[in-house]
Every structure is written in C-alpha cells, then in structure tokens.
Amino acid sequence: MTSLHACFQSFDPDAFPQAAVAVSLGGSAHDVELPLHTHRKAQLVVALQGGVMCRTQDGLWMAPLGGGVWAPGGTPHSNRVTANGRVCMLFVEPDVPGLPDRCCTLSLSPMLIELIRHLARQPTPDYAPGGHLDRIAQVVLEELRRTEIAALHLPIPASPALRRIAEALIEHPGDRSTVGEWARRVAMSERTLTRLVMRETAMNFSRWRQQLQIVLALQRLSSGASVQSVAYDLGYESASAFITMFKAAMGKPPAKYIAAADPRALDQS
C-alpha cells in the first residue's frame, strides 16, 4: 500500500474509463491533510482501520471504521486519515446513475467493503468490459445504491462570521463560550447570530456545536484515543457527561459505537 500523498502522484483515477476503480492506502503521512483537490470521478474513501474526515467548502464529513465518505465527481475536497488509519479509495464515473449527488457519509456493509478491497488488490484497474472484475464492479455499484447515509456531517455555512466560528471550534473544540460571547467576537447581536445559524445550518447553535463535537469525537476515537481523553479535549467536565451526550445523539455510548464496526475496539476505548 502507498500513502495518501503518494497515491495522487502515482495514480490518476481519471485516466481509466472503467465505471469503478479502487486503490488501497495505508502506512504513513496520514496525519497531514491532503489539500483541496478535485477529479472527474466521484470518490468513496473507505475506513478499514481508524477513521477518515473529508472537508469541502460546505462542511465536514466523518467516517469511522467500517464507513465511507462519498464526494461526487468535480467536488473540491480534502482528506485526512487518522494516524493509525488504513483506507481503500473507490473512484466512480460521474455518469453512473443512482448514486448520491452530494457529499455524505455512508454506512458500508462488510460484503461491500470486501468487494472494494478485492478491486483494490488487483495489479491494474484497467480491466476488460464484461469480464470478471467488471462484473464485480457492477455489484459494488449496485450495493452502493442501496447504502444508507449516516448523520456524520457538520455543515460549514457560507457566512464569513459563521465560518470564522466554525474554524475556531474545529481548532479549539473545548471552547464552551456561550452564543452571546461568540456574537460579541464576530460583532453582531446574539439574536442575529442565533437566527443566522438556524437559517444557514437548519440547527440551533447548541445543536450545531454538538454535531461538531460528535464528528471530532469520532475522529479521535477512531484513532485510538480513550473516551476520557476525548471528553476532556471537547471541554466536558467528566467522561460520563460526554457519554450521555454521545449516546443521546448516536443511540449508543461511544465505545459500543466504535465496537459495532470492530469488536476489538471496545477494549481500546
């Protein structure tokens, strides 16, 4: 396997006319974010170990172990894989019907992941139409059409003031400033900021910040961080308070959420 940076220096997915091609990545330099880039083919980054975060101009998407982040063809995006991460990347022709037309996080079945890994293990993605690998690729695309979208998305608004707040919270997620305090920092009234967040994200400020915390928490948990350390990084006074928030939002406590994809992760959280 090659690194995230070396991949795009040696592999051009747009050079292949096949409906779907794949490549495996792993090993090194994952803690450095690949700058914004674009390609003709759509992209699915599959988290085989650790997790992956995709950033676009409009938001952040997080895929923990066993999930994937989808970016339609032509979408400027960057990728960051956790330091212990290992991923496969699937590239799909933009005219393939029935696939998401926006960035999203997908919950992938074990069968679909294994099929993508099989494509990625081939010595060349230049397979013949109608052949064995072509038929596998068609099954992959059909399974993708049936895949559920997971709610692991943080919208980043177009408003410069809200983007400034979003970037500050991404940099310092433990900042517990109130809406009023954030309003003063961006030189607007609390009422104006409250309305602006709701209009541009369809969430109130507290829910928007909580969604950011969930996305960042999953990134850290997928990299092997403990629940307690993640709770403190996000500004919670105790691990139990963080676990309560996470369970209310995601339906499971964080350790069990990670373990659902890989039971071995339960002992690491």
Tab-separated table of C-alpha atoms in Angstrom:
chain	number	residue	atom	x	y	z
A	1	MET	CA	0.000	0.000	0.000
A	2	THR	CA	1.035	3.610	-0.563
A	3	SER	CA	0.479	6.820	1.385
A	4	LEU	CA	-2.299	9.327	0.856
A	5	HIS	CA	0.023	11.865	-0.771
A	6	ALA	CA	1.878	9.358	-2.938
A	7	CYS	CA	-1.416	7.976	-4.228
A	8	PHE	CA	-2.263	11.022	-6.310
A	9	GLN	CA	1.307	11.393	-7.501
A	10	SER	CA	1.351	7.896	-8.990
A	11	PHE	CA	-2.327	7.081	-9.601
A	12	ASP	CA	-4.704	9.165	-11.696
A	13	PRO	CA	-8.222	7.727	-11.331
A	14	ASP	CA	-9.490	9.841	-14.219
A	15	ALA	CA	-7.099	8.088	-16.599
A	16	PHE	CA	-9.215	4.921	-16.505
A	17	PRO	CA	-12.554	4.668	-18.356
A	18	GLN	CA	-13.849	1.821	-16.165
A	19	ALA	CA	-17.037	2.534	-14.216
A	20	ALA	CA	-15.313	1.872	-10.878
A	21	VAL	CA	-11.638	1.504	-9.926
A	22	ALA	CA	-10.043	1.183	-6.484
A	23	VAL	CA	-6.699	1.586	-4.726
A	24	SER	CA	-5.503	0.717	-1.197
A	25	LEU	CA	-3.735	3.218	1.038
A	26	GLY	CA	-2.020	2.925	4.364
A	27	GLY	CA	1.159	3.306	6.264
A	28	SER	CA	2.408	6.885	6.632
A	29	ALA	CA	1.740	10.623	6.457
A	30	HIS	CA	-1.951	10.253	7.225
A	31	ASP	CA	-1.916	12.875	9.945
A	32	VAL	CA	-1.221	15.515	7.277
A	33	GLU	CA	-4.317	16.684	5.450
A	34	LEU	CA	-4.263	16.341	1.683
A	35	PRO	CA	-5.015	19.846	0.294
A	36	LEU	CA	-8.234	20.634	-1.527
A	37	HIS	CA	-8.257	18.889	-4.897
A	38	THR	CA	-10.746	17.618	-7.430
A	39	HIS	CA	-11.103	14.905	-10.052
A	40	ARG	CA	-13.655	13.926	-12.656
A	41	LYS	CA	-14.592	10.662	-10.979
A	42	ALA	CA	-16.616	10.514	-7.779
A	43	GLN	CA	-14.702	9.232	-4.759
A	44	LEU	CA	-15.524	6.950	-1.836
A	45	VAL	CA	-12.919	6.758	0.945
A	46	VAL	CA	-13.464	3.573	2.972
A	47	ALA	CA	-12.099	3.415	6.537
A	48	LEU	CA	-10.587	-0.049	7.031
A	49	GLN	CA	-8.786	0.962	10.219
A	50	GLY	CA	-9.023	4.195	12.145
A	51	GLY	CA	-11.175	6.879	10.546
A	52	VAL	CA	-11.270	9.419	7.737
A	53	MET	CA	-12.504	13.010	7.545
A	54	CYS	CA	-13.425	14.799	4.343
A	55	ARG	CA	-13.630	18.590	4.159
A	56	THR	CA	-15.314	20.643	1.449
A	57	GLN	CA	-16.189	24.319	1.260
A	58	ASP	CA	-19.618	23.454	2.718
A	59	GLY	CA	-18.832	21.086	5.563
A	60	LEU	CA	-17.023	18.229	7.271
A	61	TRP	CA	-17.897	14.556	6.915
A	62	MET	CA	-16.539	11.845	9.214
A	63	ALA	CA	-16.426	8.100	8.558
A	64	PRO	CA	-15.365	5.854	11.436
A	65	LEU	CA	-14.132	2.300	10.993
A	66	GLY	CA	-16.378	0.443	8.547
A	67	GLY	CA	-17.811	3.614	6.989
A	68	GLY	CA	-17.018	5.705	3.954
A	69	VAL	CA	-17.087	9.331	2.834
A	70	TRP	CA	-18.567	9.990	-0.614
A	71	ALA	CA	-17.661	13.016	-2.746
A	72	PRO	CA	-19.347	13.430	-6.162
A	73	GLY	CA	-17.166	13.987	-9.203
A	74	GLY	CA	-15.882	17.538	-9.587
A	75	THR	CA	-16.282	18.384	-5.885
A	76	PRO	CA	-13.234	20.154	-4.378
A	77	HIS	CA	-12.360	18.216	-1.217
A	78	SER	CA	-9.542	17.287	1.134
A	79	ASN	CA	-9.000	14.075	3.091
A	80	ARG	CA	-7.450	13.419	6.482
A	81	VAL	CA	-6.939	9.856	7.700
A	82	THR	CA	-6.229	9.221	11.383
A	83	ALA	CA	-2.604	8.453	12.234
A	84	ASN	CA	-3.308	4.726	12.662
A	85	GLY	CA	-5.532	4.683	9.584
A	86	ARG	CA	-5.785	2.379	6.628
A	87	VAL	CA	-8.199	3.080	3.794
A	88	CYS	CA	-9.372	1.999	0.355
A	89	MET	CA	-10.428	4.556	-2.213
A	90	LEU	CA	-13.064	3.760	-4.810
A	91	PHE	CA	-13.428	6.051	-7.832
A	92	VAL	CA	-16.670	6.007	-9.829
A	93	GLU	CA	-17.530	7.515	-13.189
A	94	PRO	CA	-19.739	10.601	-12.669
A	95	ASP	CA	-22.463	9.414	-15.043
A	96	VAL	CA	-23.187	6.201	-13.103
A	97	PRO	CA	-26.874	6.569	-12.085
A	98	GLY	CA	-28.454	6.163	-8.669
A	99	LEU	CA	-25.560	7.357	-6.504
A	100	PRO	CA	-25.539	10.350	-4.106
A	101	ASP	CA	-25.295	13.751	-5.756
A	102	ARG	CA	-23.783	15.414	-2.681
A	103	CYS	CA	-21.081	14.695	-0.148
A	104	CYS	CA	-22.165	12.298	2.584
A	105	THR	CA	-21.039	9.609	4.994
A	106	LEU	CA	-22.170	6.088	4.092
A	107	SER	CA	-22.646	3.061	6.343
A	108	LEU	CA	-20.998	0.233	4.396
A	109	SER	CA	-21.754	-3.469	4.718
A	110	PRO	CA	-18.872	-5.905	5.315
A	111	MET	CA	-19.617	-7.521	1.944
A	112	LEU	CA	-19.333	-4.199	0.102
A	113	ILE	CA	-16.072	-3.382	1.862
A	114	GLU	CA	-14.592	-6.749	0.889
A	115	LEU	CA	-15.628	-6.286	-2.746
A	116	ILE	CA	-13.965	-2.863	-2.845
A	117	ARG	CA	-10.840	-4.319	-1.243
A	118	HIS	CA	-10.817	-7.064	-3.884
A	119	LEU	CA	-10.834	-4.447	-6.648
A	120	ALA	CA	-8.076	-2.526	-4.858
A	121	ARG	CA	-5.841	-5.594	-4.668
A	122	GLN	CA	-5.739	-6.050	-8.440
A	123	PRO	CA	-2.396	-5.324	-10.113
A	124	THR	CA	-4.104	-2.902	-12.511
A	125	PRO	CA	-7.541	-1.240	-12.552
A	126	ASP	CA	-7.596	-1.473	-16.346
A	127	TYR	CA	-9.971	-4.477	-16.500
A	128	ALA	CA	-11.857	-5.547	-19.627
A	129	PRO	CA	-15.572	-4.778	-20.145
A	130	GLY	CA	-17.775	-7.784	-19.413
A	131	GLY	CA	-15.017	-9.666	-17.597
A	132	HIS	CA	-14.906	-10.994	-14.034
A	133	LEU	CA	-13.674	-7.739	-12.459
A	134	ASP	CA	-16.166	-5.710	-14.452
A	135	ARG	CA	-18.985	-7.823	-13.034
A	136	ILE	CA	-17.635	-7.348	-9.511
A	137	ALA	CA	-17.504	-3.594	-10.110
A	138	GLN	CA	-21.146	-3.640	-11.185
A	139	VAL	CA	-22.081	-5.444	-7.951
A	140	VAL	CA	-20.162	-2.796	-5.991
A	141	LEU	CA	-22.130	-0.043	-7.711
A	142	GLU	CA	-25.445	-1.801	-7.103
A	143	GLU	CA	-24.631	-2.224	-3.404
A	144	LEU	CA	-23.637	1.445	-3.197
A	145	ARG	CA	-27.087	2.403	-4.470
A	146	ARG	CA	-28.604	0.506	-1.520
A	147	THR	CA	-26.301	2.002	1.123
A	148	GLU	CA	-27.683	4.187	3.908
A	149	ILE	CA	-26.457	7.719	4.565
A	150	ALA	CA	-25.168	8.281	8.124
A	151	ALA	CA	-25.690	11.547	10.021
A	152	LEU	CA	-21.993	12.371	10.466
A	153	HIS	CA	-21.912	15.758	8.799
A	154	LEU	CA	-21.110	19.223	10.058
A	155	PRO	CA	-22.417	21.982	7.772
A	156	ILE	CA	-19.983	24.879	7.394
A	157	PRO	CA	-22.051	27.941	6.449
A	158	ALA	CA	-21.250	30.436	3.717
A	159	SER	CA	-21.435	33.404	6.103
A	160	PRO	CA	-17.894	34.686	6.871
A	161	ALA	CA	-18.835	35.167	10.536
A	162	LEU	CA	-20.112	31.607	10.899
A	163	ARG	CA	-17.141	30.185	9.013
A	164	ARG	CA	-14.886	32.032	11.442
A	165	ILE	CA	-16.733	30.452	14.372
A	166	ALA	CA	-16.642	27.013	12.752
A	167	GLU	CA	-12.895	27.192	12.141
A	168	ALA	CA	-12.307	28.389	15.706
A	169	LEU	CA	-14.353	25.499	17.131
A	170	ILE	CA	-12.558	22.980	14.912
A	171	GLU	CA	-9.237	24.348	16.176
A	172	HIS	CA	-10.394	24.543	19.818
A	173	PRO	CA	-13.384	22.175	20.260
A	174	GLY	CA	-13.252	22.509	24.041
A	175	ASP	CA	-14.238	26.193	23.878
A	176	ARG	CA	-17.516	26.404	25.829
A	177	SER	CA	-18.272	30.064	25.068
A	178	THR	CA	-21.950	30.997	25.025
A	179	VAL	CA	-23.840	32.199	21.975
A	180	GLY	CA	-23.652	35.722	23.377
A	181	GLU	CA	-19.880	35.513	23.752
A	182	TRP	CA	-19.477	34.254	20.182
A	183	ALA	CA	-21.776	37.024	18.963
A	184	ARG	CA	-19.549	39.670	20.539
A	185	ARG	CA	-16.464	38.101	18.923
A	186	VAL	CA	-17.987	38.420	15.451
A	187	ALA	CA	-19.528	41.841	16.118
A	188	MET	CA	-23.218	41.011	15.942
A	189	SER	CA	-26.096	40.698	18.371
A	190	GLU	CA	-26.948	37.373	19.988
A	191	ARG	CA	-30.333	37.384	18.281
A	192	THR	CA	-28.768	37.980	14.850
A	193	LEU	CA	-26.231	35.186	15.343
A	194	THR	CA	-28.924	32.789	16.553
A	195	ARG	CA	-31.070	33.472	13.502
A	196	LEU	CA	-28.099	33.240	11.138
A	197	VAL	CA	-27.038	29.826	12.442
A	198	MET	CA	-30.576	28.486	12.126
A	199	ARG	CA	-31.020	29.885	8.615
A	200	GLU	CA	-27.721	28.519	7.267
A	201	THR	CA	-27.478	25.175	9.102
A	202	ALA	CA	-31.106	24.296	9.990
A	203	MET	CA	-29.842	23.787	13.572
A	204	ASN	CA	-29.712	25.963	16.640
A	205	PHE	CA	-26.265	26.961	17.862
A	206	SER	CA	-26.081	24.304	20.588
A	207	ARG	CA	-27.049	21.519	18.199
A	208	TRP	CA	-24.570	22.746	15.571
A	209	ARG	CA	-21.736	22.790	18.118
A	210	GLN	CA	-22.770	19.350	19.379
A	211	GLN	CA	-22.636	17.992	15.830
A	212	LEU	CA	-19.095	19.330	15.522
A	213	GLN	CA	-18.179	17.601	18.766
A	214	ILE	CA	-19.585	14.291	17.537
A	215	VAL	CA	-17.639	14.498	14.276
A	216	LEU	CA	-14.400	15.357	16.076
A	217	ALA	CA	-15.039	12.776	18.801
A	218	LEU	CA	-15.381	10.019	16.231
A	219	GLN	CA	-12.167	11.145	14.565
A	220	ARG	CA	-10.306	10.876	17.875
A	221	LEU	CA	-11.967	7.637	18.992
A	222	SER	CA	-11.221	6.034	15.628
A	223	SER	CA	-7.555	6.947	16.075
A	224	GLY	CA	-7.475	5.020	19.359
A	225	ALA	CA	-7.979	7.826	21.892
A	226	SER	CA	-9.750	6.922	25.132
A	227	VAL	CA	-13.269	8.109	25.886
A	228	GLN	CA	-11.955	10.045	28.880
A	229	SER	CA	-9.307	11.933	26.905
A	230	VAL	CA	-11.805	12.776	24.158
A	231	ALA	CA	-14.296	14.058	26.732
A	232	TYR	CA	-11.721	16.425	28.221
A	233	ASP	CA	-10.496	17.550	24.781
A	234	LEU	CA	-14.069	18.566	23.970
A	235	GLY	CA	-14.476	20.542	27.184
A	236	TYR	CA	-16.639	18.138	29.193
A	237	GLU	CA	-16.134	18.093	32.950
A	238	SER	CA	-16.425	14.309	33.082
A	239	ALA	CA	-16.399	11.315	30.761
A	240	SER	CA	-19.930	10.417	31.900
A	241	ALA	CA	-21.302	13.762	30.688
A	242	PHE	CA	-19.726	13.216	27.284
A	243	ILE	CA	-21.009	9.615	27.109
A	244	THR	CA	-24.546	10.815	27.919
A	245	MET	CA	-24.431	13.398	25.104
A	246	PHE	CA	-22.972	10.921	22.616
A	247	LYS	CA	-25.497	8.188	23.434
A	248	ALA	CA	-28.415	10.605	23.126
A	249	ALA	CA	-27.205	11.750	19.697
A	250	MET	CA	-25.943	8.443	18.242
A	251	GLY	CA	-28.042	5.801	20.031
A	252	LYS	CA	-25.027	4.055	21.601
A	253	PRO	CA	-22.246	5.034	24.005
A	254	PRO	CA	-19.002	5.845	22.180
A	255	ALA	CA	-17.127	2.613	22.965
A	256	LYS	CA	-20.010	0.474	21.732
A	257	TYR	CA	-20.451	2.652	18.642
A	258	ILE	CA	-16.831	2.039	17.666
A	259	ALA	CA	-17.036	-1.633	18.664
A	260	ALA	CA	-20.055	-2.144	16.391
A	261	ALA	CA	-17.663	-1.816	13.460
A	262	ASP	CA	-14.777	-3.684	15.137
A	263	PRO	CA	-15.355	-5.528	18.444
A	264	ARG	CA	-11.620	-5.275	19.220
A	265	ALA	CA	-12.002	-1.501	19.543
A	266	LEU	CA	-14.117	-1.886	22.688
A	267	ASP	CA	-11.059	-2.693	24.801
A	268	GLN	CA	-9.183	0.300	23.389
A	269	SER	CA	-11.745	2.967	24.192
